[in-house]
Every structure is written in structure tokens, then in C-alpha cells.
GROMACS .gro file of C-alpha atoms in nm:
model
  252
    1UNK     CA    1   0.676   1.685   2.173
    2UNK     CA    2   0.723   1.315   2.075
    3UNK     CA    3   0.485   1.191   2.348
    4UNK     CA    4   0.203   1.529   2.166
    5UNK     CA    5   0.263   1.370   1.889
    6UNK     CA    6   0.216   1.000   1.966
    7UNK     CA    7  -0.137   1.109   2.125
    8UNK     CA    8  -0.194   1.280   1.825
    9UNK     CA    9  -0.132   1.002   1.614
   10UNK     CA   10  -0.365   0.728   1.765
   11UNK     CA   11  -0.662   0.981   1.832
   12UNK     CA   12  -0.657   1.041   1.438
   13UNK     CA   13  -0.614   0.682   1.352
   14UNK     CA   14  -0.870   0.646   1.575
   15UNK     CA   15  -1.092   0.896   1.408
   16UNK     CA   16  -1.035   0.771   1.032
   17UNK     CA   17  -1.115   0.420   1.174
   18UNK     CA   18  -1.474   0.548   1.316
   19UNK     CA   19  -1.525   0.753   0.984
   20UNK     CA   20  -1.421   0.483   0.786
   21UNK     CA   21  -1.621   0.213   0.951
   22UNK     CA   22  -1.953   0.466   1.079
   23UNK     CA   23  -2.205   0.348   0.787
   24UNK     CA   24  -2.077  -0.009   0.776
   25UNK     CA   25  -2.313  -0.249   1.004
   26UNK     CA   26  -2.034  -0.501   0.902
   27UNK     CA   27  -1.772  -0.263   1.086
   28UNK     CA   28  -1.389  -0.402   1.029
   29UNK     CA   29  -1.546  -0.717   0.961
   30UNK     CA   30  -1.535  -0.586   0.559
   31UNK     CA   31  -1.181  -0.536   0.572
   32UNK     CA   32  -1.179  -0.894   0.637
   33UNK     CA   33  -1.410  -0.984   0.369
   34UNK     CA   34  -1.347  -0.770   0.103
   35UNK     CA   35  -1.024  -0.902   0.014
   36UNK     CA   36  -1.211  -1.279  -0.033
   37UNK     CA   37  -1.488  -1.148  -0.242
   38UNK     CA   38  -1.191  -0.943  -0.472
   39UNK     CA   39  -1.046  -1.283  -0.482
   40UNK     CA   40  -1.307  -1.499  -0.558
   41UNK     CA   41  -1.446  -1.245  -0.842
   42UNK     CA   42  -1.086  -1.247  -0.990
   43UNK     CA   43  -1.055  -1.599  -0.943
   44UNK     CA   44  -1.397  -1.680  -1.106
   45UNK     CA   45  -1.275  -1.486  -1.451
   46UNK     CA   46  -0.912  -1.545  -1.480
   47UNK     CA   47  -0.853  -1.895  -1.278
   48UNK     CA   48  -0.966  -2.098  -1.576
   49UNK     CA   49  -0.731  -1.871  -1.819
   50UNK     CA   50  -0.397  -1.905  -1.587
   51UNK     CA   51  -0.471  -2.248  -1.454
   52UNK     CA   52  -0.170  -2.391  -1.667
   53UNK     CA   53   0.103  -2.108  -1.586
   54UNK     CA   54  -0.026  -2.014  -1.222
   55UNK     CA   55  -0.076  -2.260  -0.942
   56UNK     CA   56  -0.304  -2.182  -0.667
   57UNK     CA   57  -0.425  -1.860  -0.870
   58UNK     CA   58  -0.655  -1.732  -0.560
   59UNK     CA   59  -0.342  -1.688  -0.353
   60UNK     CA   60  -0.082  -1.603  -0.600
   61UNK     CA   61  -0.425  -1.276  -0.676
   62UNK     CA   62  -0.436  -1.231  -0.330
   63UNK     CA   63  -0.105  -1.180  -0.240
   64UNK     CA   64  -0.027  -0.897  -0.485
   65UNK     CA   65  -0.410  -0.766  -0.382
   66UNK     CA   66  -0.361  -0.726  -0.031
   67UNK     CA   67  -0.027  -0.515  -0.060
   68UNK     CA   68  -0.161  -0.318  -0.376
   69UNK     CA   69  -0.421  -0.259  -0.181
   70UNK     CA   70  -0.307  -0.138   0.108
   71UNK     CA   71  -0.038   0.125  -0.086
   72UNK     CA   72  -0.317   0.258  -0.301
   73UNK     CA   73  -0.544   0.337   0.020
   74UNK     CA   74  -0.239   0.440   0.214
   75UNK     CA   75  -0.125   0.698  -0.051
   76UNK     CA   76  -0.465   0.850  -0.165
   77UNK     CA   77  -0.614   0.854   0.192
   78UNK     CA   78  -0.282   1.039   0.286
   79UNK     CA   79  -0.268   1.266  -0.025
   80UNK     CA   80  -0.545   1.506   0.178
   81UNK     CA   81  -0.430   1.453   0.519
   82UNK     CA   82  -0.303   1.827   0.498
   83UNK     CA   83  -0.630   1.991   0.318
   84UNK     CA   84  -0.868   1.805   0.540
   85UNK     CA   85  -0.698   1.908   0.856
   86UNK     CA   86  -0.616   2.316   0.755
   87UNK     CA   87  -0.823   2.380   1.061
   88UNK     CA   88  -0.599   2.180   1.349
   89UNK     CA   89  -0.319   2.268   1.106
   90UNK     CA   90  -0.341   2.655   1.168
   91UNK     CA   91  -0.443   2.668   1.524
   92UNK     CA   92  -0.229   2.375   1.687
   93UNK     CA   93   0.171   2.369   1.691
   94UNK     CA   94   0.304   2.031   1.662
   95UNK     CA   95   0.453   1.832   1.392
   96UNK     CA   96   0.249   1.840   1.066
   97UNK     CA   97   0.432   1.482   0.904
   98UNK     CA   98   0.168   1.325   1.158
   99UNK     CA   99  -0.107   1.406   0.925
  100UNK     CA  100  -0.007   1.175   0.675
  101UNK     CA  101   0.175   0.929   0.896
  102UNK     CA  102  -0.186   0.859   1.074
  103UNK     CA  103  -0.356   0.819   0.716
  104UNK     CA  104  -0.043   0.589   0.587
  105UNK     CA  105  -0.113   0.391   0.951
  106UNK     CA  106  -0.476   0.365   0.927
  107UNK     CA  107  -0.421   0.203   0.582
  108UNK     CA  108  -0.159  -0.044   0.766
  109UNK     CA  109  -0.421  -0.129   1.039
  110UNK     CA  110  -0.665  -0.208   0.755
  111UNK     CA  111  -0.372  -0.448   0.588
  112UNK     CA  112  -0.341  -0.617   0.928
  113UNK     CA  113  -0.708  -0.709   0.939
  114UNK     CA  114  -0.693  -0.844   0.600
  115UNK     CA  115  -0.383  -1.031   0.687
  116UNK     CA  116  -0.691  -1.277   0.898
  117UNK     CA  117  -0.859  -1.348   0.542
  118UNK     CA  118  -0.540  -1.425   0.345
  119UNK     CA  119  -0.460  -1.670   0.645
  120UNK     CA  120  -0.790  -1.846   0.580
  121UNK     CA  121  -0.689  -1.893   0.206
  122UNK     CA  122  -0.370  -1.991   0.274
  123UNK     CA  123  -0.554  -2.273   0.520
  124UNK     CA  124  -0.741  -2.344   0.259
  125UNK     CA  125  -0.537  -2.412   0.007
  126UNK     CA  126  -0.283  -2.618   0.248
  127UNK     CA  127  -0.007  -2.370   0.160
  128UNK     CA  128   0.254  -2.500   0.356
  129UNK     CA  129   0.477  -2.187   0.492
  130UNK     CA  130   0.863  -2.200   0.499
  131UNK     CA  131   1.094  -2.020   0.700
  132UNK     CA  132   1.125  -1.786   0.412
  133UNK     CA  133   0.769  -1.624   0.596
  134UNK     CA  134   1.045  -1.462   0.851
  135UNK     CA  135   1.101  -1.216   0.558
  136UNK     CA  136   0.741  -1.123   0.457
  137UNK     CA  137   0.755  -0.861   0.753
  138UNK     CA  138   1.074  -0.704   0.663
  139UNK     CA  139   0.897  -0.642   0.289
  140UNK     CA  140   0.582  -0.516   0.466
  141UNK     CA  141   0.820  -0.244   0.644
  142UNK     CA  142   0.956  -0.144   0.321
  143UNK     CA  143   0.629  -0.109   0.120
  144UNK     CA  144   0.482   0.111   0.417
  145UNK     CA  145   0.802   0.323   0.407
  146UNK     CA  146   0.737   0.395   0.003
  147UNK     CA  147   0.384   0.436   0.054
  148UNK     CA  148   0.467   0.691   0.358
  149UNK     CA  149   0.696   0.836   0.128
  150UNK     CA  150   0.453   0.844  -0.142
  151UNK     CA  151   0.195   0.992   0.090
  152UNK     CA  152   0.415   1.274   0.183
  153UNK     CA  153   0.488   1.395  -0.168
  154UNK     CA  154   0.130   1.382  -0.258
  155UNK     CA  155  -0.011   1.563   0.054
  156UNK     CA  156   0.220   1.847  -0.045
  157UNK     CA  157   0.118   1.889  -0.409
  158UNK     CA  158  -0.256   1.819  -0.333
  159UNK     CA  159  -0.228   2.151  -0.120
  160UNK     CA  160  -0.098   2.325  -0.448
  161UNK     CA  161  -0.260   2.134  -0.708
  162UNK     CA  162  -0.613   2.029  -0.644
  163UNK     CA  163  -0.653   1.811  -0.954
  164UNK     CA  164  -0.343   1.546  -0.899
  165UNK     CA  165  -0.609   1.359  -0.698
  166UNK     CA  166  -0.791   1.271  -1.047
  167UNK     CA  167  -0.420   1.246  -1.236
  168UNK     CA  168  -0.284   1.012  -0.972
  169UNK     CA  169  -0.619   0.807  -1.028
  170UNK     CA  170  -0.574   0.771  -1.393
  171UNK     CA  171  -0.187   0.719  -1.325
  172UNK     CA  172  -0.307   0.413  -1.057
  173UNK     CA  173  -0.479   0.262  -1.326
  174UNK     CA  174  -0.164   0.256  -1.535
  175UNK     CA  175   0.050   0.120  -1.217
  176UNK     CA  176  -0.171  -0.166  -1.125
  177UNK     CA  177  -0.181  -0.337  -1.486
  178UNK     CA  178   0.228  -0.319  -1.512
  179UNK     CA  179   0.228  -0.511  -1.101
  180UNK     CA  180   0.120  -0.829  -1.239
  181UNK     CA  181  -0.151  -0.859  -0.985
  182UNK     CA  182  -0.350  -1.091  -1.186
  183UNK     CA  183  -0.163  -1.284  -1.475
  184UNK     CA  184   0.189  -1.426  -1.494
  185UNK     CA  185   0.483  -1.234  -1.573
  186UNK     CA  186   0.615  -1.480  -1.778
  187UNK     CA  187   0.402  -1.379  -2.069
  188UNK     CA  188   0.449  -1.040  -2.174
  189UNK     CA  189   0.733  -0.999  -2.416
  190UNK     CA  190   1.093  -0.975  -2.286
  191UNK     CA  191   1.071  -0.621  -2.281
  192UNK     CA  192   0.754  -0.580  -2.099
  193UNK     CA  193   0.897  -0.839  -1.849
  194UNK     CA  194   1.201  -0.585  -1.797
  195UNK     CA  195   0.953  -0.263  -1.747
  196UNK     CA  196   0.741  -0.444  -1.482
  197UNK     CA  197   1.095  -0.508  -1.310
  198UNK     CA  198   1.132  -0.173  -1.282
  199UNK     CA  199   0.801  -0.152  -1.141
  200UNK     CA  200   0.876  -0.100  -0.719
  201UNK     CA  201   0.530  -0.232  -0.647
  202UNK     CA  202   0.574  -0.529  -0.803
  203UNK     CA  203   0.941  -0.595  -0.667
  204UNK     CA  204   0.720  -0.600  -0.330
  205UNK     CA  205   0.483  -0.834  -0.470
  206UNK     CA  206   0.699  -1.059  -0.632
  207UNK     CA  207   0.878  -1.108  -0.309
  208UNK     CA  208   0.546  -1.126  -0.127
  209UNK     CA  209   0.467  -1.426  -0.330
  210UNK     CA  210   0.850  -1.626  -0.325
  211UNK     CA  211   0.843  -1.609   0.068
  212UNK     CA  212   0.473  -1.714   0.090
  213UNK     CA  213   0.340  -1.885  -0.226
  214UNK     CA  214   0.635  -2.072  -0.321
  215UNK     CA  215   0.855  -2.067   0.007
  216UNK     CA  216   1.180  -1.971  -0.077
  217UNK     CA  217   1.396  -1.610  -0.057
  218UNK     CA  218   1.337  -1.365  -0.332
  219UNK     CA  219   1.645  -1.272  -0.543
  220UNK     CA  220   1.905  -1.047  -0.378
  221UNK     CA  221   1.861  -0.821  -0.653
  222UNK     CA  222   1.475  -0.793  -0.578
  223UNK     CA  223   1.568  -0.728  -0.183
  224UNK     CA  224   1.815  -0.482  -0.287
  225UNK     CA  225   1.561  -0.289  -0.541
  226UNK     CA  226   1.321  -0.284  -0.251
  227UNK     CA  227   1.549  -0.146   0.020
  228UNK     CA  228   1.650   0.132  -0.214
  229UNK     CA  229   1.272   0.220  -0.295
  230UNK     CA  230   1.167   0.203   0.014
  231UNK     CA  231   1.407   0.424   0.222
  232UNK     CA  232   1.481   0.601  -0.100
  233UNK     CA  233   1.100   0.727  -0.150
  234UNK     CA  234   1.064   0.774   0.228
  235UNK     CA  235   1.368   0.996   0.238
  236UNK     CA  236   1.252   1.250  -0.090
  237UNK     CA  237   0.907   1.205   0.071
  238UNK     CA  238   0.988   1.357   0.344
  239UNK     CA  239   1.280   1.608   0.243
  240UNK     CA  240   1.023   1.756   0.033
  241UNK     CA  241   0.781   1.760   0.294
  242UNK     CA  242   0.938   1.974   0.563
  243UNK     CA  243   1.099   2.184   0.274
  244UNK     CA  244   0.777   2.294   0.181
  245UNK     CA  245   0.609   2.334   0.534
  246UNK     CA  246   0.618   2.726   0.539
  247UNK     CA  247   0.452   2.731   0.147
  248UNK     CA  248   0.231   2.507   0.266
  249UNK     CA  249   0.116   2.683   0.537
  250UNK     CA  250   0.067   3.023   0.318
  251UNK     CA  251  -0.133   2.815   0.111
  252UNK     CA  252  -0.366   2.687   0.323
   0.00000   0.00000   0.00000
């Protein structure tokens, strides 16, 4: 069954690659450049206002971008991996989790590609990498366990509830202005500052940007907030997921 589903997995990342990329003469070339031209947009209007708090704006944007990014494509591309498969769903037996585990994956492949264009800016702006780098991986794991976790929960009450996919777009919205992306934590009020630390995306971020941006090792309470969100969210994630396989199924 492992070996099914392992086939299973890379023809559908395989498929949402080709769909993804069919009408695109630049191909995965754009996942390389659309992260620059996000950057240099952002940079263009807020550079001059962050200058003094921010150093090297363009990569301290594109750091938080490219891992916002790739959990908001991960967990709405995921949220219909059920409903857009009912067909292969009802008349083939195997493990259903791989529906959104090949959307969460084809997000990740996208990050990895877009990992070539933050290189260049990091080149560019002679950002000299420490050994703290060893740990951006290990954060990378984490944020694609939440996201898969994410993914799973959503997927489930997309099947019941056709309209969270316009709620959880509004709610996105919300999420990405309270994960610093693009301005400096340092000046909302105190107790803004605290509810953006509660914010699990931007724990990722924020630890993103210590072992890359400034070189050293995020906080251990910032590694220890992000090991409980990640394997915390994968864990309900998925609980919830197979708990709800045989509803689910009747529903679809």
C-alpha cells in the first residue's frame, strides 16, 4: 500500500505541476521570478519608509514572502484536494490523506524553486550566511507540517461547507497583516507586539529571518512555539481527518 501510495503521490504532484504551469510560456521559470517582482514592488513602496528600522528591507520582505507564500498556496490548493478528486476518491481504494499531502507537496516544490531567487538576493545584497543557516531547514519542516496540518482540516470542512474557501480568504487577509511580512515589529504597541507573538506564522518567519538575515539562532522560546505548532497542527489535522473519512465519503 505504501509503495500505491508513493506512485500516487508523484503522478498527482506531477499533474498539479502540468496544470499549474500549462498556460505559462514562462513554465517554473515564474516561480522563480515572481517572488523578485513581489519584492521589488514591496521594496519600491515601503523601502524608503523602513530604511531607518529595517536593514536590507528586500530580504528581510522576502524572507517572510517566500514562507507566507508557500503556506497560503499549500493550504488553499489543499483545501479542495478532496472535492476535486470525488471521482478517483469513490472508485479507487487507497489512502485518501494523499490528496492533500500531494497539494501541500506541490506547494513545497514551488518554495524550492523560489528558494533559487532568494539566493540571488541574498548574492546580491552580500548577505553573509552563518552557521545558524543549518537551522533554516529544520523551520522549513515545521512550517510544511502546520500547513499539512492546516490543509487537512480544511479539505474536510470544504467537503461540508462550500463557502470556508471565501471565509478562509477574508481570514488570510487578517493573518498576513499580524506576520509582519512587511514592516518591523518593533512598532506596533506592546500589545500588538505580544498578539503577533502568538501569531505561528510569524514565529516561522521571525526565525526565518535570525538564521538568515541576521545570522544567529532564534530564541528557544520561538523554536519551542514552532515545534508545538507544527506537530501540534499536523497531529489535529490529521486526527480529524481520518475521523471524518466515512462522513466524508457520504458526502461526496
Amino acid at each position: 500500500m505504501r509503495k500505491q501510495s508513493y506512485f500516487v503521490i508523484q503522478e498527482l504532484v506531477s499533474r498539479e505541476l502540468k496544470r499549474k504551469y500549462s498556460r505559462s510560456r514562462l513554465g517554473i521559470l515564474w516561480s522563480v521570478l515572481s517572488p523578485l517582482l513581489s519584492m521589488a514592488v514591496l521594496s519600491l513602496v515601503f523601502s524608503a519608509m523602513f530604511r531607518k528600522s529595517i536593514e536590507n528591507y528586500p530580504v528581510y520582505y522576502l524572507t517572510g514572502f517566500i514562507l507566507w507564500n508557500f503556506f497560503t498556496t499549500a493550504t488553499n490548493t489543499a483545501m479542495t484536494a478532496l472535492a476535486d478528486n470525488q471521482t478517483l476518491i469513490l472508485q479507487v481504494k487507497f489512502p485518501r490523506e494523499v490528496f492533500p499531502f500531494a497539494r501541500t507537496y506541490t506547494a513545497f516544490v514551488n518554495f524550492l524553486y523560489s528558494l533559487i531567487a532568494y539566493g540571488i538576493i541574498l548574492l546580491i545584497f552580500r548577505i553573509r550566511l552563518s552557521a545558524a543557516v543549518f537551522l533554516f531547514p529544520v523551520i522549513v519542516f515545521f512550517i510544511f507540517l502546520f500547513s499539512l496540518g492546516m490543509g487537512y482540516l480544511l479539505s474536510v470542512l470544504y467537503v461540508f461547507f462550500g463557502d470556508v474557501r471565501h471565509l478562509y480568504s477574508v481570514f488570510l487577509t487578517l493573518w498576513m497583516y499580524l506576520s509582519a511580512l512587511f514592516y518591523p515589529l518593533e512598532l506596533l504597541p506592546e500589545t500588538m507586539q505580544r498578539l503577533v507573538w502568538q501569531n505561528p506564522i510569524y514565529n516561522f518567519i521571525a526565525a526565518a529571518r535570525d538564521c538568515i538575515l541576521y545570522g544567529t539562532l532564534p530564541r528557544s522560546a520561538v523554536m519551542i512555539r514552532i515545534f508545538v505548532w507544527g506537530i501540534g497542527m499536523y497531529g489535529a489535522g490529521k486526527f480529524a481527518f481520518q475521523k471524518s473519512q466515512s462522513k466524508v465519503i457520504q458526502k461526496l
